[in-house]
Short mmCIF file of C-alpha atoms and ligand atoms in Angstrom, two decimals:
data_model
loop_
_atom_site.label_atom_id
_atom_site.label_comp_id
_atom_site.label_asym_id
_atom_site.label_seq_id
_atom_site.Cartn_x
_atom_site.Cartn_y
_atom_site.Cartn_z
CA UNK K 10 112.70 5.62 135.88
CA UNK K 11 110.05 7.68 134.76
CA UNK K 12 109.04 10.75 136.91
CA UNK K 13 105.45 10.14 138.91
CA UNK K 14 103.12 12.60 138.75
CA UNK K 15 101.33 11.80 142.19
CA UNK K 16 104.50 12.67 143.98
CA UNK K 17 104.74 15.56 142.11
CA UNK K 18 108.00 14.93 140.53
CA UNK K 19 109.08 18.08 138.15
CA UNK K 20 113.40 17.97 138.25
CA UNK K 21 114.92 21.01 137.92
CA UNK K 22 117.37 21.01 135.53
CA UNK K 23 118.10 24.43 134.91
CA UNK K 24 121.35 25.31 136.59
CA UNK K 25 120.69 29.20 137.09
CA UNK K 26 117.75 28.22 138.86
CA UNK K 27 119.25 25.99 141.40
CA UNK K 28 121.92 28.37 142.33
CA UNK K 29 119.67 31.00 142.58
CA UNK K 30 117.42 28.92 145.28
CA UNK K 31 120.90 28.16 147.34
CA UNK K 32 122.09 31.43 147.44
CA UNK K 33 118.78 33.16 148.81
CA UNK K 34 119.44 31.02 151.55
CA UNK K 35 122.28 32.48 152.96
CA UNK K 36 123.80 29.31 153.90
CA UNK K 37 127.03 29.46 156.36
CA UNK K 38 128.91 25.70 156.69
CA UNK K 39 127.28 25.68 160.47
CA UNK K 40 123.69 25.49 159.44
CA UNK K 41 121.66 22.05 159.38
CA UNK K 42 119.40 22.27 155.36
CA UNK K 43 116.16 20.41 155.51
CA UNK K 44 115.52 19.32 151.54
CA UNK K 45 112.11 18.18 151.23
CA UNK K 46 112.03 16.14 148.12
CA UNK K 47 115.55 15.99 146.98
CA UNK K 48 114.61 13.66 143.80
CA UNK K 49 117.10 13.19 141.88
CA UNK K 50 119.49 15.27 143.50
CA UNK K 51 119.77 18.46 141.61
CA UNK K 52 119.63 20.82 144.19
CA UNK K 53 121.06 18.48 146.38
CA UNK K 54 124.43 18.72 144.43
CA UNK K 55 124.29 22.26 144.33
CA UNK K 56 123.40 22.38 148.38
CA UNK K 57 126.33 19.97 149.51
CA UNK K 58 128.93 22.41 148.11
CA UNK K 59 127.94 24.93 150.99
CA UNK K 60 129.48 22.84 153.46
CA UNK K 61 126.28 22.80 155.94
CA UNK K 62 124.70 19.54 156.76
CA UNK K 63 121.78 18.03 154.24
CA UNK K 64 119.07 16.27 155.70
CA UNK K 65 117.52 15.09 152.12
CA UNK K 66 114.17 13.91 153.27
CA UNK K 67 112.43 11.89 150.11
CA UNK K 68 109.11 10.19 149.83
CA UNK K 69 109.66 7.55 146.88
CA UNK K 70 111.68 5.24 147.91
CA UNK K 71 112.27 4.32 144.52
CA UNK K 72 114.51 7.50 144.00
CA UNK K 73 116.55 6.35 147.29
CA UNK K 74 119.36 4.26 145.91
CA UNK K 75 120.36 6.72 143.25
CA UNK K 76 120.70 9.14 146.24
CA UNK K 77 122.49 6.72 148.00
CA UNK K 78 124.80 6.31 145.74
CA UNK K 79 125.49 10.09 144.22
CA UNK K 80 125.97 11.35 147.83
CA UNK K 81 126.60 8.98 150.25
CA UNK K 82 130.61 9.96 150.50
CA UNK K 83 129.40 12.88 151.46
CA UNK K 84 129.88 13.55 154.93
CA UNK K 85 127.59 16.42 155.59
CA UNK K 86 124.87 14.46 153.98
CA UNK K 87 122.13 12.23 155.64
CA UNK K 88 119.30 11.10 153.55
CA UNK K 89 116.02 10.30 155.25
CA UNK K 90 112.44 8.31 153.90
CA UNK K 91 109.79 9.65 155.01
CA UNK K 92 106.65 12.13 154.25
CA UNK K 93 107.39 15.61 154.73
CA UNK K 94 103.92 16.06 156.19
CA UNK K 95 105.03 14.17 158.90
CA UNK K 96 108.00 14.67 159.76
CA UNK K 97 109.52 16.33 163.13
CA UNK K 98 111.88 18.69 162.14
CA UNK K 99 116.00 19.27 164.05
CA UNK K 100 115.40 22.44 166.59
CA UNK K 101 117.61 24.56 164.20
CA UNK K 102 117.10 24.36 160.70
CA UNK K 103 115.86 25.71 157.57
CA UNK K 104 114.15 24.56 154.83
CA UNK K 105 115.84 25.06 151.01
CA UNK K 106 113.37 23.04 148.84
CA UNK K 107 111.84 22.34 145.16
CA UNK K 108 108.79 21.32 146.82
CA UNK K 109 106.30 19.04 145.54
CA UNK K 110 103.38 21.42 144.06
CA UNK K 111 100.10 19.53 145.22
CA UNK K 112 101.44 19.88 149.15
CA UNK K 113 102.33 23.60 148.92
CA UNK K 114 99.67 24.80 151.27
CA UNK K 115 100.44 21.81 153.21
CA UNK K 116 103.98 21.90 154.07
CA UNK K 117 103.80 25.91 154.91
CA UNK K 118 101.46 25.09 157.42
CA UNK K 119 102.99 22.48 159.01
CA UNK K 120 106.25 23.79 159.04
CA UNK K 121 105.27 27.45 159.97
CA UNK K 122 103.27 26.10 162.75
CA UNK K 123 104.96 23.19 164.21
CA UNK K 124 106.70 23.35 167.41
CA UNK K 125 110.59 23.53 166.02
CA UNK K 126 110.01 26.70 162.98
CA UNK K 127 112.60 26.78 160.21
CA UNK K 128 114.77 29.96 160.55
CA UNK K 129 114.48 30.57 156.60
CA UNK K 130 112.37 28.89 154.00
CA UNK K 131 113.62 28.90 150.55
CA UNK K 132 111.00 27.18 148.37
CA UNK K 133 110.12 27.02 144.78
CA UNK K 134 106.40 27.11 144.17
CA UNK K 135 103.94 27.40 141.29
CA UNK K 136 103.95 31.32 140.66
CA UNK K 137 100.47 32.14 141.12
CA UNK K 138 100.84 30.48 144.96
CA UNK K 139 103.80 33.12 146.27
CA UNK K 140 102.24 35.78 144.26
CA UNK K 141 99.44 34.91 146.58
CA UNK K 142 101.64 34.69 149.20
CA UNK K 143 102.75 37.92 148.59
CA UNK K 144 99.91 40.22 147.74
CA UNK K 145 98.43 42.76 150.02
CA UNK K 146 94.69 41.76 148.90
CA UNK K 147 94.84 39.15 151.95
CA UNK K 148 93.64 35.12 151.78
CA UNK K 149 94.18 32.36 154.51
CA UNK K 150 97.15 32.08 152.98
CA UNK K 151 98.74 34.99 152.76
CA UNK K 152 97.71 35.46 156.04
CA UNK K 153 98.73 32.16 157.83
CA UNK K 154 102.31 32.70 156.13
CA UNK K 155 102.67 36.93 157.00
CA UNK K 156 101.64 35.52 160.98
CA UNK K 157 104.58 33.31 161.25
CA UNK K 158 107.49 35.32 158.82
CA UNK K 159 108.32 37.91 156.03
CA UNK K 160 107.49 36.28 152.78
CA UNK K 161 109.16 38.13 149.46
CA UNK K 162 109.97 36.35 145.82
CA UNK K 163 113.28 36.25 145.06
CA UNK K 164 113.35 34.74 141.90
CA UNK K 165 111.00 33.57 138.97
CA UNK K 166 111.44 30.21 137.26
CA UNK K 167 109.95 29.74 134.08
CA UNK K 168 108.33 26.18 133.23
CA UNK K 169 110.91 25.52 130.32
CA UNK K 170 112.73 24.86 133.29
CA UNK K 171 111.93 21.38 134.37
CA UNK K 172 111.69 18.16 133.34
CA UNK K 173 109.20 16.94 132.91
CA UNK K 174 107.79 20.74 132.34
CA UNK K 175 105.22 22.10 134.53
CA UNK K 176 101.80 23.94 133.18
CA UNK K 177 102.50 27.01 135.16
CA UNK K 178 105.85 29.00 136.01
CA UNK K 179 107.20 28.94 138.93
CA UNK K 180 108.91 31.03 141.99
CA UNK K 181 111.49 31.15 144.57
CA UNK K 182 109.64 32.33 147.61
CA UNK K 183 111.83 33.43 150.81
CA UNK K 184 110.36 33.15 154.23
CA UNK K 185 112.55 35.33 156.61
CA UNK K 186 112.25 36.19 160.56
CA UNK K 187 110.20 33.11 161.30
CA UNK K 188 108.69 32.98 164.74
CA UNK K 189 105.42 33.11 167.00
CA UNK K 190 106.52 36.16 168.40
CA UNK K 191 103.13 37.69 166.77
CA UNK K 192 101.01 35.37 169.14
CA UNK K 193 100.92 36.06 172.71
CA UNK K 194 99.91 32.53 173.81
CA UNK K 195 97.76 29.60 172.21
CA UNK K 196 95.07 30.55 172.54
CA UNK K 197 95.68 33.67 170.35
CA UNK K 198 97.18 31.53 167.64
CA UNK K 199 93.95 29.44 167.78
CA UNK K 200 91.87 31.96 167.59
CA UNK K 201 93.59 33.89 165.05
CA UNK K 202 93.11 30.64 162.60
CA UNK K 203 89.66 30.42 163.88
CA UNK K 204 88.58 33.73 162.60
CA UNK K 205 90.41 34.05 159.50
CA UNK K 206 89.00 30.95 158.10
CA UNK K 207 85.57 32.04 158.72
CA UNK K 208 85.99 35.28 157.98
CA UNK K 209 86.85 34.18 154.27
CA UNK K 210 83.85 31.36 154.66
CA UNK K 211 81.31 33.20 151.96
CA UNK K 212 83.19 35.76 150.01
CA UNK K 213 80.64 37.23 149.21
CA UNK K 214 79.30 38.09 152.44
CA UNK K 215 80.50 41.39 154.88
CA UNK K 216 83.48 40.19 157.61
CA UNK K 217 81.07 41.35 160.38
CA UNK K 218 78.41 38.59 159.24
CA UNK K 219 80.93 35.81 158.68
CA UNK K 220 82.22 36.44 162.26
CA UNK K 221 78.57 36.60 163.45
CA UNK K 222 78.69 32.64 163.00
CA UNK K 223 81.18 32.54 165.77
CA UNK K 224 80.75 35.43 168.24
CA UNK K 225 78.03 37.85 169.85
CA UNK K 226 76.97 40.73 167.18
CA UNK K 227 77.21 43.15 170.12
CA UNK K 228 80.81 41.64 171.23
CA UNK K 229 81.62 42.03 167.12
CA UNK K 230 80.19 45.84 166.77
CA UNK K 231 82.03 47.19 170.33
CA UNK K 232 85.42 45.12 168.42
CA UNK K 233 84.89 46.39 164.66
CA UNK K 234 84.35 50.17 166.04
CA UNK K 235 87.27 50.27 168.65
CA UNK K 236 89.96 48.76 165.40
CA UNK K 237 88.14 51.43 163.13
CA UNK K 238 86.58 48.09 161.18
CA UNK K 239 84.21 49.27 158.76
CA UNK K 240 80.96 46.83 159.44
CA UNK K 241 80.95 47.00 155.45
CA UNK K 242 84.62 45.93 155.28
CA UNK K 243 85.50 42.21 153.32
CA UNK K 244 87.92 39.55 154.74
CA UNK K 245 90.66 40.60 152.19
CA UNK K 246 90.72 44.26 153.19
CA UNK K 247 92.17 43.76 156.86
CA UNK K 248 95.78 43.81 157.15
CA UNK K 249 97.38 41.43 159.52
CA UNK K 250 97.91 43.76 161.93
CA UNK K 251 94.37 43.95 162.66
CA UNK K 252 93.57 40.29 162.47
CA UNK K 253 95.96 39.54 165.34
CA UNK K 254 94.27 42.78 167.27
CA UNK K 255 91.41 41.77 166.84
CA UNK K 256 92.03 37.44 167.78
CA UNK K 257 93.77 38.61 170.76
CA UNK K 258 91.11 40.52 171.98
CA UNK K 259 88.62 37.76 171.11
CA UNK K 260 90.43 35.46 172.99
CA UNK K 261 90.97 37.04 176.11
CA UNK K 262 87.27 38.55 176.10
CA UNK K 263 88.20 42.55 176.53
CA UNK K 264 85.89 44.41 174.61
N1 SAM S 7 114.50 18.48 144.41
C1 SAM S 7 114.32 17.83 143.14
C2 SAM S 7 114.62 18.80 142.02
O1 SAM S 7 114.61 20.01 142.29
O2 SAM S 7 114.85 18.36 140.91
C3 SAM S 7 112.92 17.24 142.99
C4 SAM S 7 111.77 18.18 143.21
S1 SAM S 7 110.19 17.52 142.83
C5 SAM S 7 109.32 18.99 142.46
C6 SAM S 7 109.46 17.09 144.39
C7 SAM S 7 110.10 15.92 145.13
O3 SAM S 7 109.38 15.72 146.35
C8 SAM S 7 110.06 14.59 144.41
O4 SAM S 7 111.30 13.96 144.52
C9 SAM S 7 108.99 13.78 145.16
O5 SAM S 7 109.18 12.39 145.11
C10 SAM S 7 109.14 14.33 146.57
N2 SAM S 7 107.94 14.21 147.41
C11 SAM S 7 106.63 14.18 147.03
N3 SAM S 7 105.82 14.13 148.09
C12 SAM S 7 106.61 14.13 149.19
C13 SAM S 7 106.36 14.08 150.59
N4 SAM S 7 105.11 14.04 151.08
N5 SAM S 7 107.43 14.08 151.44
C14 SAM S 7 108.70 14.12 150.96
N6 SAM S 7 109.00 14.18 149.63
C15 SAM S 7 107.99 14.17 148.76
#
């Protein structure tokens, strides 16, 4: 069967690789593993050997007998069909994946923000996305992953890795102390996506006039000068710290 490119099928047949991915997770025999895409099982294999349960959760259903039939004597194995997009997680998990590239963005956010969070992510990604991820210069997405967990990359994969071989390299990127524990209701959470998409809305443009779009200029200049916001400062300059600062006071109106 050849490997589809819509489903974003690159196998990873380097061995290093995959034991690299299962050991950042830390896995003890008592923890439930969400895979997201297990393919053709290569990191499945390597997973099962923990001991802890694998919930294999695979979109083409073309890859399921072959999955079926490598694993199902397994006992700490179930394999699901469905679309990681939407599925509803176990309350305890976490997620070790080689997930599919053109849902990256996709499956963070859902899993970061749905209502049962992974403990630990352990995902490989195109390098340029954790890097991203990662860097201090701030984007929604560094920013929408930081809110939710400690991101760090743990390992670098290079395309000569795969089959069929990505364009880019790749990385392991480890999500650790997941929670919402930066949000102090909702609301804040709301809010706090609210203004960091429009506060990267025109790049070119000052923070202060992207919020202006949403909020009062006076409500913005008492906010920016109380957080020591320079009204000259750029989306990407403000640490996450003073995103949630200044969501939460946007949301409960103090100024
Ligand atoms: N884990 C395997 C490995 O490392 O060799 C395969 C990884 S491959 C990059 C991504 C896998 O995700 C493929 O098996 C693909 O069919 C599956 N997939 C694609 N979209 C999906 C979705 N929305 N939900 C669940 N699985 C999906």
């Amino acid at each position: 069967m050849l490997p589809k490119k819509h489903f974003g099928q690159n196998f990873l047949t380097s061995i290093p690789a995959r034991i690299a991915i299962v050991k950042a997770g830390d896995i003890v025999t008592t923890d439930t593993i969400l895979e997201i895409g297990p393919g053709k099982g290569f990191l499945t294999q390597e997973l099962l050997t923990t001991g802890a349960h694998i919930i294999a959760l695979e979109k083409d259903v073309e890859l399921l007998p072959l999955l079926k039939e490598m694993f199902s004597h397994y006992k700490n194995f179930t394999l699901v069909e469905g679309d990681a997009l939407t599925y509803i997680p176990p309350k305890k998990y976490k997620i070790i994946a080689n997930i599919p590239y053109y849902i990256t963005g996709a499956i963070l956010s859902h899993y970061l923000s749905c209502a049962y969070q992974p403990e630990t992510m352990v995902v490989l990604v195109q390098k340029e996305v954790a890097e991203r991820v990662v860097d201090t210069k701030e984007s929604i997405l560094s920013l929408s992953v930081k809110a939710y967990g400690t991101p760090k990359i743990v390992y670098r994969v290079n395309k000569g890795s795969f089959n069929p071989a990505p364009s880019v390299d790749s990385a392991v990127l480890k999500i650790e102390n997941i929670s919402r524990n930066n949000f102090i209701n909702q609301n804040h959470e709301t809010t706090f996506f609210k203004i960091i998409k429009q506060g990267f809305a025109h790049k070119r443009k000052y923070l202060l006039s992207n919020l202006r779009e949403l909020f009062p200029k006076s409500t913005l200049e008492t906010l920016f000068e109380e957080l020591f916001i320079s009204s000259k400062a750029r989306a990407e300059e403000i640490p996450l710290s003073i995103w949630l600062l200044l969501s939460q006071k946007l949301t409960t109106g103090a100024t």
